[in-house]
Amino acid sequence: MTTLTPVATRSQATPLTSSAIKSILRKPSTVLGRRPREEDGESSDGLPGSSPAKKRKTVMFNDKLNMIKEFGGKTLDDAKREVKQALEGHARGDDEDYDGLKEIFCPSPKRTIVEEEDADAPQPQDLQVYVVALTSHAPLLDRSCSGLIRAVLSCTWLDRDDVFARAYIQLLAALSAKVSFRQQALSMMVDKFTETRSSTVEVVPGFPPVDSETKKERLHLGLKYLLELYADARPMILDIVTHNFPHTEESKTRHMEYIDHLLRLKADKPDLERDIMELILSRLVKLDVEMTLDLENDDDETTRAVLRQLEASNAKSDDEDDDAMSDADSDDEDEEESDEQTRRILLLKSKLETMDAILDLLFSIYDPVFADPDSPEALATFEDLLTDFVNVILPHLKSRHTQYLLFKFAMKSNRLMEMFIGTLFNIAFQSTRAPVVKQAAVAYLASFTARGARVQSDQVQLIAQTFLDYIDHYRNTHTSCRGPDIRRYSQYYAYFQGLLYIFCFRWRDLIDRDEVPASFDWDDPASFLGQDLPWMKGLRQRLQVNIASKLNPLKCCSPIIVDEFARLSHHLRLIYIYPQIEKNKTIHLSQFFTSSYATGGALRDSGFEFDHENWTHIEACFPFDPFQLPVAKRWLDLDKNYVEWRSIAVLEKGGDDSSDEEEDDDDDVSEDGMGEIADVSDYESDEEGGGVEHHEDDESTDGEGGG
């Protein structure tokens, strides 16, 4: 239980410069005199007895109740009497003193100006006595006192001193005994999450300026206290912080300030950790997906402009960027130099910077945990990350960067890697999962296998073997297939495309190394071209059978991946599929659709868009395409952990089959700005025939190994 430390006397470092406290009641008080009212022009009576300035001003807390006993010469009993009389009058319909009490907590601008000229009016320093008195009478407050509650919650309590802050927290705790007031109190405190920046200093007269860190400490002291007092405050605070999370268009500074408060809340209440981290991750994924869709809808020049802007801003400090991003290029707008395109580029840049900063922060939080990747703490944390991955990241295949949290830490040890791969396989084969989620798991498996530099050859072969087993089983159980149908057989095509993708990146790992002559140079891919290679058992034959089947996977897989596989498999003498590719150009998938698909409704249910030109193909979306965020990139150690796409130089120069014209082309197979395999230059133009062939080279000496 959080304890609000009793304070015996006010610190000499913050002396109280308060005038005498005036009553809020209409009748003169023998202790306080009379509070002046503008409407009747009454004069103020002076305080009887000794002057408050001659009394020692103390703040005393009861050790058990943490209640102030005396303040500024006014006893707590007198303050309680005044507050009680105001509340009772309000219950009878007489609101004059009640309205005066509201004005004490949240003075109107007009009243503030008048009271600045009235030395006898209640001053900002005097509010504390009413805070303590109202705490004692909190049970008298009901729904009819909503106006007073709003006034209390509008009070600038973080910008005063520690004694006031602690007294105010006691008042919030008392008010929160009623559920409706508890919700309002927690909402007020969460609203402060974006108001504690050092650039937003609000000075209360009579109190010194309060720095940002002190305000945060006071705010979270109050939150922790309420969460410990009331068990049902936990779901309330989670709902509130979720609802108040900054929108994707808001500035990086606002996002980071809010997340800083969430992490403080997590530290104070460890039982909220899983919910808070999942919230941060879910909003990061939302921003990630939104950015991907934005960039896909823009042209390449816009994408390049955004990335240039992002790189150029890395040298700037956070302070320089604080207000620039939230204003969305206000300087250009003021000078009327920005057009719509410029504003869009700056908005996209702002989102990318926000995403970069959040992911960089998450890496910094998790990285120390994995210093010993096989420790119990690391394993438990990775299990939590896997849970968040399944619930938050996996359903959104358009996410580009968030999943690298899993990629980085899975690369830390073989055990963590196997946990990640095992989770993906479990989801991919789980019958109760939605098809789109199962296909996403397959895409993650293929992308992780292809890109993970620490995924060993035996693991690559095991995953490829599992993919082959699945497509063979699927083909054997769908013998009634009339032809390619992306709607019915999408899971099959997802596995087949994943297998082709793995081959394009990791074909050397699909070779039986024990059977390769010592003369081969594993670091020189060109040394394998045109050779009879000992491929993994069954690879060639099983690919041939599936490609030639009525399921016709080459027709439904992404043309980009199919074309690159065709080129590599031909030059590596695995299989020759160009005749099948040419034959597929004459096949129209609509002839295989039943009337139930004809309107496109079934396709939309599966995530495919009937009116899009690519609706006939599995999307070439692989989650571990190159990482583009410049700041967070420092955590990934890509040189050691990541397989970059590198085309074979000999093939790019044209090889034996390329014409002189192709040598001058600049259509290399490369990775574009967002990491997909780019389109490929034209292939051999003199191909004839149909079906799948095991192409025999004239120089082949072994029919079994020719490819």
mmCIF file of C-alpha atoms in Angstrom, residues 184-471:
data_model
loop_
_atom_site.group_PDB
_atom_site.id
_atom_site.type_symbol
_atom_site.label_atom_id
_atom_site.label_comp_id
_atom_site.label_asym_id
_atom_site.label_seq_id
_atom_site.Cartn_x
_atom_site.Cartn_y
_atom_site.Cartn_z
ATOM 1 C CA GLN A 184 -13.615 10.792 -13.406
ATOM 2 C CA ALA A 185 -10.605 11.030 -11.102
ATOM 3 C CA LEU A 186 -8.661 8.415 -13.054
ATOM 4 C CA SER A 187 -9.588 10.062 -16.357
ATOM 5 C CA MET A 188 -8.336 13.400 -15.091
ATOM 6 C CA MET A 189 -5.014 11.874 -14.101
ATOM 7 C CA VAL A 190 -4.562 10.115 -17.451
ATOM 8 C CA ASP A 191 -5.373 13.394 -19.218
ATOM 9 C CA LYS A 192 -2.297 14.795 -17.464
ATOM 10 C CA PHE A 193 -0.084 12.271 -19.322
ATOM 11 C CA THR A 194 0.402 14.711 -22.167
ATOM 12 C CA GLU A 195 0.533 17.831 -19.973
ATOM 13 C CA THR A 196 3.704 17.148 -17.993
ATOM 14 C CA ARG A 197 6.278 18.069 -20.627
ATOM 15 C CA SER A 198 8.918 20.539 -19.590
ATOM 16 C CA SER A 199 7.770 22.894 -22.343
ATOM 17 C CA THR A 200 4.330 23.290 -20.727
ATOM 18 C CA VAL A 201 5.125 25.109 -17.492
ATOM 19 C CA GLU A 202 2.188 26.558 -15.598
ATOM 20 C CA VAL A 203 3.150 28.637 -12.593
ATOM 21 C CA VAL A 204 0.603 29.042 -9.797
ATOM 22 C CA PRO A 205 0.928 32.400 -7.991
ATOM 23 C CA GLY A 206 2.590 31.934 -4.632
ATOM 24 C CA PHE A 207 4.377 28.721 -5.672
ATOM 25 C CA PRO A 208 7.727 28.245 -7.411
ATOM 26 C CA PRO A 209 7.832 26.637 -10.878
ATOM 27 C CA VAL A 210 7.611 22.842 -10.824
ATOM 28 C CA ASP A 211 9.809 20.807 -13.163
ATOM 29 C CA SER A 212 8.438 18.079 -15.411
ATOM 30 C CA GLU A 213 9.912 15.166 -13.457
ATOM 31 C CA THR A 214 8.389 16.355 -10.161
ATOM 32 C CA LYS A 215 4.963 16.626 -11.756
ATOM 33 C CA LYS A 216 5.279 13.101 -13.113
ATOM 34 C CA GLU A 217 6.259 11.757 -9.711
ATOM 35 C CA ARG A 218 3.272 13.418 -8.050
ATOM 36 C CA LEU A 219 0.900 12.196 -10.735
ATOM 37 C CA HIS A 220 2.023 8.591 -10.454
ATOM 38 C CA LEU A 221 2.037 8.716 -6.664
ATOM 39 C CA GLY A 222 -1.658 9.509 -6.913
ATOM 40 C CA LEU A 223 -2.363 6.855 -9.514
ATOM 41 C CA LYS A 224 -0.573 4.190 -7.535
ATOM 42 C CA TYR A 225 -2.458 5.162 -4.370
ATOM 43 C CA LEU A 226 -5.878 4.903 -6.046
ATOM 44 C CA LEU A 227 -5.022 1.616 -7.747
ATOM 45 C CA GLU A 228 -4.014 0.108 -4.424
ATOM 46 C CA LEU A 229 -7.108 1.385 -2.634
ATOM 47 C CA TYR A 230 -9.691 0.198 -5.154
ATOM 48 C CA ALA A 231 -9.500 -3.189 -6.856
ATOM 49 C CA ASP A 232 -11.847 -2.234 -9.683
ATOM 50 C CA ALA A 233 -9.644 0.731 -10.570
ATOM 51 C CA ARG A 234 -7.400 -1.652 -12.517
ATOM 52 C CA PRO A 235 -9.809 -2.381 -15.409
ATOM 53 C CA MET A 236 -10.873 1.254 -15.325
ATOM 54 C CA ILE A 237 -7.363 2.585 -15.808
ATOM 55 C CA LEU A 238 -6.703 0.113 -18.636
ATOM 56 C CA ASP A 239 -9.830 1.238 -20.469
ATOM 57 C CA ILE A 240 -8.918 4.884 -19.974
ATOM 58 C CA VAL A 241 -5.289 4.648 -21.122
ATOM 59 C CA THR A 242 -6.422 2.638 -24.159
ATOM 60 C CA HIS A 243 -9.044 5.221 -25.080
ATOM 61 C CA ASN A 244 -6.660 8.163 -24.558
ATOM 62 C CA PHE A 245 -3.711 6.734 -26.492
ATOM 63 C CA PRO A 246 -2.570 9.341 -29.059
ATOM 64 C CA HIS A 247 -3.860 9.003 -32.597
ATOM 65 C CA THR A 248 -1.420 8.018 -35.323
ATOM 66 C CA GLU A 249 -1.420 11.545 -36.762
ATOM 67 C CA GLU A 250 -0.244 13.091 -33.494
ATOM 68 C CA SER A 251 3.396 14.046 -32.999
ATOM 69 C CA LYS A 252 6.245 11.797 -31.958
ATOM 70 C CA THR A 253 6.729 13.889 -28.824
ATOM 71 C CA ARG A 254 3.141 13.378 -27.724
ATOM 72 C CA HIS A 255 3.377 9.627 -28.332
ATOM 73 C CA MET A 256 6.638 9.275 -26.438
ATOM 74 C CA GLU A 257 5.405 11.352 -23.495
ATOM 75 C CA TYR A 258 2.305 9.199 -23.224
ATOM 76 C CA ILE A 259 4.273 5.962 -23.460
ATOM 77 C CA ASP A 260 6.689 7.218 -20.795
ATOM 78 C CA HIS A 261 3.740 7.549 -18.428
ATOM 79 C CA LEU A 262 2.510 4.080 -19.349
ATOM 80 C CA LEU A 263 5.917 2.627 -18.508
ATOM 81 C CA ARG A 264 5.920 4.457 -15.167
ATOM 82 C CA LEU A 265 2.475 3.036 -14.481
ATOM 83 C CA LYS A 266 3.793 -0.424 -15.344
ATOM 84 C CA ALA A 267 6.713 0.008 -12.954
ATOM 85 C CA ASP A 268 4.385 1.066 -10.126
ATOM 86 C CA LYS A 269 1.892 -1.716 -10.782
ATOM 87 C CA PRO A 270 3.687 -4.799 -12.189
ATOM 88 C CA ASP A 271 0.378 -6.636 -12.537
ATOM 89 C CA LEU A 272 -0.455 -4.197 -15.354
ATOM 90 C CA GLU A 273 2.723 -4.955 -17.286
ATOM 91 C CA ARG A 274 1.298 -7.448 -19.763
ATOM 92 C CA ASP A 275 -1.699 -5.265 -20.593
ATOM 93 C CA ILE A 276 0.381 -2.120 -20.982
ATOM 94 C CA MET A 277 3.028 -3.706 -23.194
ATOM 95 C CA GLU A 278 0.324 -5.267 -25.359
ATOM 96 C CA LEU A 279 -1.354 -1.863 -25.669
ATOM 97 C CA ILE A 280 1.886 -0.189 -26.777
ATOM 98 C CA LEU A 281 2.583 -3.001 -29.221
ATOM 99 C CA SER A 282 -0.929 -2.943 -30.672
ATOM 100 C CA ARG A 283 -0.741 0.797 -31.328
ATOM 101 C CA LEU A 284 2.687 0.372 -32.880
ATOM 102 C CA VAL A 285 1.275 -2.286 -35.211
ATOM 103 C CA LYS A 286 -1.607 0.002 -36.107
ATOM 104 C CA LEU A 287 0.845 2.741 -37.018
ATOM 105 C CA ASP A 288 3.022 0.246 -38.879
ATOM 106 C CA VAL A 289 0.164 -1.107 -40.985
ATOM 107 C CA GLU A 290 -1.145 2.373 -41.670
ATOM 108 C CA MET A 291 2.267 3.478 -42.884
ATOM 109 C CA THR A 292 2.603 0.448 -45.150
ATOM 110 C CA LEU A 293 -0.768 1.116 -46.762
ATOM 111 C CA ASP A 294 0.031 4.815 -47.137
ATOM 112 C CA LEU A 295 3.317 4.101 -48.882
ATOM 113 C CA GLU A 296 1.774 1.431 -51.092
ATOM 114 C CA ASN A 297 -0.837 3.920 -52.246
ATOM 115 C CA ASP A 298 1.794 6.550 -53.052
ATOM 116 C CA ASP A 299 4.155 6.521 -55.973
ATOM 117 C CA ASP A 300 7.809 5.553 -55.650
ATOM 118 C CA GLU A 301 8.970 9.168 -55.748
ATOM 119 C CA THR A 302 6.846 10.010 -52.695
ATOM 120 C CA THR A 303 8.242 6.998 -50.848
ATOM 121 C CA ARG A 304 11.803 7.995 -51.654
ATOM 122 C CA ALA A 305 11.097 11.578 -50.581
ATOM 123 C CA VAL A 306 9.752 10.381 -47.231
ATOM 124 C CA LEU A 307 12.813 8.211 -46.616
ATOM 125 C CA ARG A 308 15.136 11.073 -47.553
ATOM 126 C CA GLN A 309 13.329 13.380 -45.145
ATOM 127 C CA LEU A 310 13.544 10.754 -42.421
ATOM 128 C CA GLU A 311 17.264 10.239 -42.890
ATOM 129 C CA ALA A 312 17.908 13.985 -42.976
ATOM 130 C CA SER A 313 16.126 14.498 -39.671
ATOM 131 C CA ASN A 314 18.167 11.930 -37.748
ATOM 132 C CA ALA A 315 20.807 14.512 -36.905
ATOM 133 C CA LYS A 316 18.273 16.707 -35.172
ATOM 134 C CA SER A 317 17.720 16.453 -31.446
ATOM 135 C CA ASP A 318 14.372 15.602 -29.927
ATOM 136 C CA ASP A 319 14.019 19.152 -28.645
ATOM 137 C CA GLU A 320 14.330 20.532 -32.146
ATOM 138 C CA ASP A 321 11.636 18.173 -33.389
ATOM 139 C CA ASP A 322 9.172 18.528 -30.490
ATOM 140 C CA ASP A 323 6.834 21.123 -31.898
ATOM 141 C CA ALA A 324 7.856 20.912 -35.540
ATOM 142 C CA MET A 325 6.186 17.556 -36.039
ATOM 143 C CA SER A 326 2.995 18.414 -34.174
ATOM 144 C CA ASP A 327 2.605 21.564 -36.245
ATOM 145 C CA ALA A 328 3.003 19.552 -39.470
ATOM 146 C CA ASP A 329 5.232 22.016 -41.197
ATOM 147 C CA SER A 330 3.483 25.132 -39.922
ATOM 148 C CA ASP A 331 6.304 27.345 -41.181
ATOM 149 C CA ASP A 332 5.722 26.241 -44.749
ATOM 150 C CA GLU A 333 2.007 26.702 -44.391
ATOM 151 C CA ASP A 334 2.439 30.197 -42.964
ATOM 152 C CA GLU A 335 4.680 31.150 -45.865
ATOM 153 C CA GLU A 336 2.300 29.429 -48.318
ATOM 154 C CA GLU A 337 5.171 27.425 -49.754
ATOM 155 C CA SER A 338 3.794 23.945 -49.026
ATOM 156 C CA ASP A 339 1.531 22.205 -51.435
ATOM 157 C CA GLU A 340 -0.525 19.130 -50.660
ATOM 158 C CA GLN A 341 2.253 16.767 -51.704
ATOM 159 C CA THR A 342 4.751 18.419 -49.354
ATOM 160 C CA ARG A 343 2.354 18.236 -46.437
ATOM 161 C CA ARG A 344 1.696 14.586 -47.148
ATOM 162 C CA ILE A 345 5.408 13.815 -47.220
ATOM 163 C CA LEU A 346 5.875 15.580 -43.894
ATOM 164 C CA LEU A 347 2.916 13.745 -42.356
ATOM 165 C CA LEU A 348 4.305 10.394 -43.487
ATOM 166 C CA LYS A 349 7.721 11.396 -42.169
ATOM 167 C CA SER A 350 6.161 12.267 -38.818
ATOM 168 C CA LYS A 351 4.497 8.847 -38.620
ATOM 169 C CA LEU A 352 7.719 7.062 -39.542
ATOM 170 C CA GLU A 353 9.649 8.988 -36.908
ATOM 171 C CA THR A 354 7.041 8.110 -34.310
ATOM 172 C CA MET A 355 7.158 4.436 -35.248
ATOM 173 C CA ASP A 356 10.964 4.512 -35.250
ATOM 174 C CA ALA A 357 11.108 6.095 -31.794
ATOM 175 C CA ILE A 358 8.594 3.668 -30.258
ATOM 176 C CA LEU A 359 10.327 0.602 -31.669
ATOM 177 C CA ASP A 360 13.722 1.927 -30.599
ATOM 178 C CA LEU A 361 12.352 2.329 -27.070
ATOM 179 C CA LEU A 362 10.954 -1.216 -27.043
ATOM 180 C CA PHE A 363 14.304 -2.623 -28.176
ATOM 181 C CA SER A 364 16.019 -0.737 -25.348
ATOM 182 C CA ILE A 365 13.554 -2.171 -22.818
ATOM 183 C CA TYR A 366 13.842 -5.795 -23.918
ATOM 184 C CA ASP A 367 17.508 -5.968 -24.888
ATOM 185 C CA PRO A 368 18.946 -6.180 -21.331
ATOM 186 C CA VAL A 369 16.594 -9.066 -20.555
ATOM 187 C CA PHE A 370 18.196 -11.153 -23.308
ATOM 188 C CA ALA A 371 21.795 -10.578 -22.218
ATOM 189 C CA ASP A 372 21.601 -14.253 -21.216
ATOM 190 C CA PRO A 373 19.127 -15.556 -23.817
ATOM 191 C CA ASP A 374 18.683 -18.929 -22.127
ATOM 192 C CA SER A 375 17.977 -17.554 -18.654
ATOM 193 C CA PRO A 376 14.540 -18.175 -17.119
ATOM 194 C CA GLU A 377 13.783 -14.460 -17.312
ATOM 195 C CA ALA A 378 14.634 -14.337 -21.017
ATOM 196 C CA LEU A 379 12.546 -17.414 -21.785
ATOM 197 C CA ALA A 380 9.560 -16.036 -19.879
ATOM 198 C CA THR A 381 9.864 -12.675 -21.620
ATOM 199 C CA PHE A 382 10.100 -14.321 -25.033
ATOM 200 C CA GLU A 383 6.979 -16.339 -24.268
ATOM 201 C CA ASP A 384 5.198 -13.066 -23.517
ATOM 202 C CA LEU A 385 6.467 -11.633 -26.800
ATOM 203 C CA LEU A 386 5.203 -14.705 -28.626
ATOM 204 C CA THR A 387 1.782 -14.265 -27.042
ATOM 205 C CA ASP A 388 1.691 -10.633 -28.131
ATOM 206 C CA PHE A 389 2.905 -11.662 -31.565
ATOM 207 C CA VAL A 390 0.077 -14.173 -32.008
ATOM 208 C CA ASN A 391 -2.602 -11.828 -30.667
ATOM 209 C CA VAL A 392 -1.450 -8.481 -32.029
ATOM 210 C CA ILE A 393 1.104 -8.760 -34.851
ATOM 211 C CA LEU A 394 0.302 -11.935 -36.764
ATOM 212 C CA PRO A 395 -3.260 -10.989 -37.797
ATOM 213 C CA HIS A 396 -1.844 -7.934 -39.601
ATOM 214 C CA LEU A 397 0.349 -9.168 -42.441
ATOM 215 C CA LYS A 398 0.866 -5.580 -43.618
ATOM 216 C CA SER A 399 3.028 -4.866 -40.581
ATOM 217 C CA ARG A 400 6.580 -4.157 -41.785
ATOM 218 C CA HIS A 401 8.726 -3.465 -38.748
ATOM 219 C CA THR A 402 7.120 -4.384 -35.424
ATOM 220 C CA GLN A 403 7.794 -8.097 -35.926
ATOM 221 C CA TYR A 404 11.527 -7.452 -35.829
ATOM 222 C CA LEU A 405 11.223 -7.562 -32.045
ATOM 223 C CA LEU A 406 10.733 -11.303 -32.495
ATOM 224 C CA PHE A 407 13.369 -11.561 -35.218
ATOM 225 C CA LYS A 408 16.082 -9.908 -33.138
ATOM 226 C CA PHE A 409 15.598 -11.915 -29.976
ATOM 227 C CA ALA A 410 14.899 -15.216 -31.751
ATOM 228 C CA MET A 411 18.375 -14.858 -33.231
ATOM 229 C CA LYS A 412 19.873 -14.767 -29.734
ATOM 230 C CA SER A 413 19.837 -18.533 -29.228
ATOM 231 C CA ASN A 414 18.789 -21.734 -30.937
ATOM 232 C CA ARG A 415 16.225 -22.385 -28.222
ATOM 233 C CA LEU A 416 14.457 -19.067 -28.794
ATOM 234 C CA MET A 417 14.579 -19.636 -32.533
ATOM 235 C CA GLU A 418 12.933 -23.017 -32.162
ATOM 236 C CA MET A 419 10.259 -21.511 -29.924
ATOM 237 C CA PHE A 420 9.412 -18.985 -32.630
ATOM 238 C CA ILE A 421 9.425 -21.519 -35.470
ATOM 239 C CA GLY A 422 7.392 -23.980 -33.395
ATOM 240 C CA THR A 423 4.767 -21.331 -32.638
ATOM 241 C CA LEU A 424 4.426 -20.512 -36.323
ATOM 242 C CA PHE A 425 4.063 -24.167 -37.293
ATOM 243 C CA ASN A 426 1.440 -24.732 -34.601
ATOM 244 C CA ILE A 427 -0.634 -21.836 -35.931
ATOM 245 C CA ALA A 428 -0.162 -22.806 -39.568
ATOM 246 C CA PHE A 429 -1.509 -26.310 -38.916
ATOM 247 C CA GLN A 430 -4.177 -25.385 -36.371
ATOM 248 C CA SER A 431 -7.546 -26.193 -37.888
ATOM 249 C CA THR A 432 -9.459 -23.738 -35.684
ATOM 250 C CA ARG A 433 -7.471 -20.738 -36.923
ATOM 251 C CA ALA A 434 -8.871 -18.433 -39.572
ATOM 252 C CA PRO A 435 -7.393 -19.142 -43.031
ATOM 253 C CA VAL A 436 -5.912 -15.650 -43.284
ATOM 254 C CA VAL A 437 -4.052 -16.140 -39.995
ATOM 255 C CA LYS A 438 -2.758 -19.557 -41.068
ATOM 256 C CA GLN A 439 -1.508 -18.084 -44.322
ATOM 257 C CA ALA A 440 0.176 -15.280 -42.398
ATOM 258 C CA ALA A 441 1.963 -17.881 -40.247
ATOM 259 C CA VAL A 442 3.214 -19.593 -43.410
ATOM 260 C CA ALA A 443 4.492 -16.275 -44.761
ATOM 261 C CA TYR A 444 6.314 -15.635 -41.476
ATOM 262 C CA LEU A 445 7.843 -19.104 -41.559
ATOM 263 C CA ALA A 446 9.103 -18.668 -45.097
ATOM 264 C CA SER A 447 10.388 -15.148 -44.492
ATOM 265 C CA PHE A 448 12.128 -16.017 -41.223
ATOM 266 C CA THR A 449 13.752 -19.079 -42.795
ATOM 267 C CA ALA A 450 14.881 -17.112 -45.825
ATOM 268 C CA ARG A 451 16.154 -14.048 -43.957
ATOM 269 C CA GLY A 452 17.452 -15.443 -40.677
ATOM 270 C CA ALA A 453 21.201 -15.791 -41.041
ATOM 271 C CA ARG A 454 21.408 -17.944 -37.912
ATOM 272 C CA VAL A 455 18.852 -20.461 -39.219
ATOM 273 C CA GLN A 456 21.081 -23.470 -39.885
ATOM 274 C CA SER A 457 21.081 -25.622 -43.035
ATOM 275 C CA ASP A 458 19.454 -28.574 -41.291
ATOM 276 C CA GLN A 459 16.664 -26.288 -40.062
ATOM 277 C CA VAL A 460 16.157 -24.869 -43.548
ATOM 278 C CA GLN A 461 15.873 -28.375 -44.969
ATOM 279 C CA LEU A 462 13.490 -29.461 -42.205
ATOM 280 C CA ILE A 463 11.177 -26.510 -42.880
ATOM 281 C CA ALA A 464 11.356 -27.040 -46.652
ATOM 282 C CA GLN A 465 10.622 -30.747 -46.139
ATOM 283 C CA THR A 466 7.589 -29.877 -44.027
ATOM 284 C CA PHE A 467 6.319 -27.535 -46.730
ATOM 285 C CA LEU A 468 6.752 -30.281 -49.332
ATOM 286 C CA ASP A 469 4.929 -32.769 -47.119
ATOM 287 C CA TYR A 470 2.027 -30.378 -46.765
ATOM 288 C CA ILE A 471 1.604 -29.571 -50.468
#
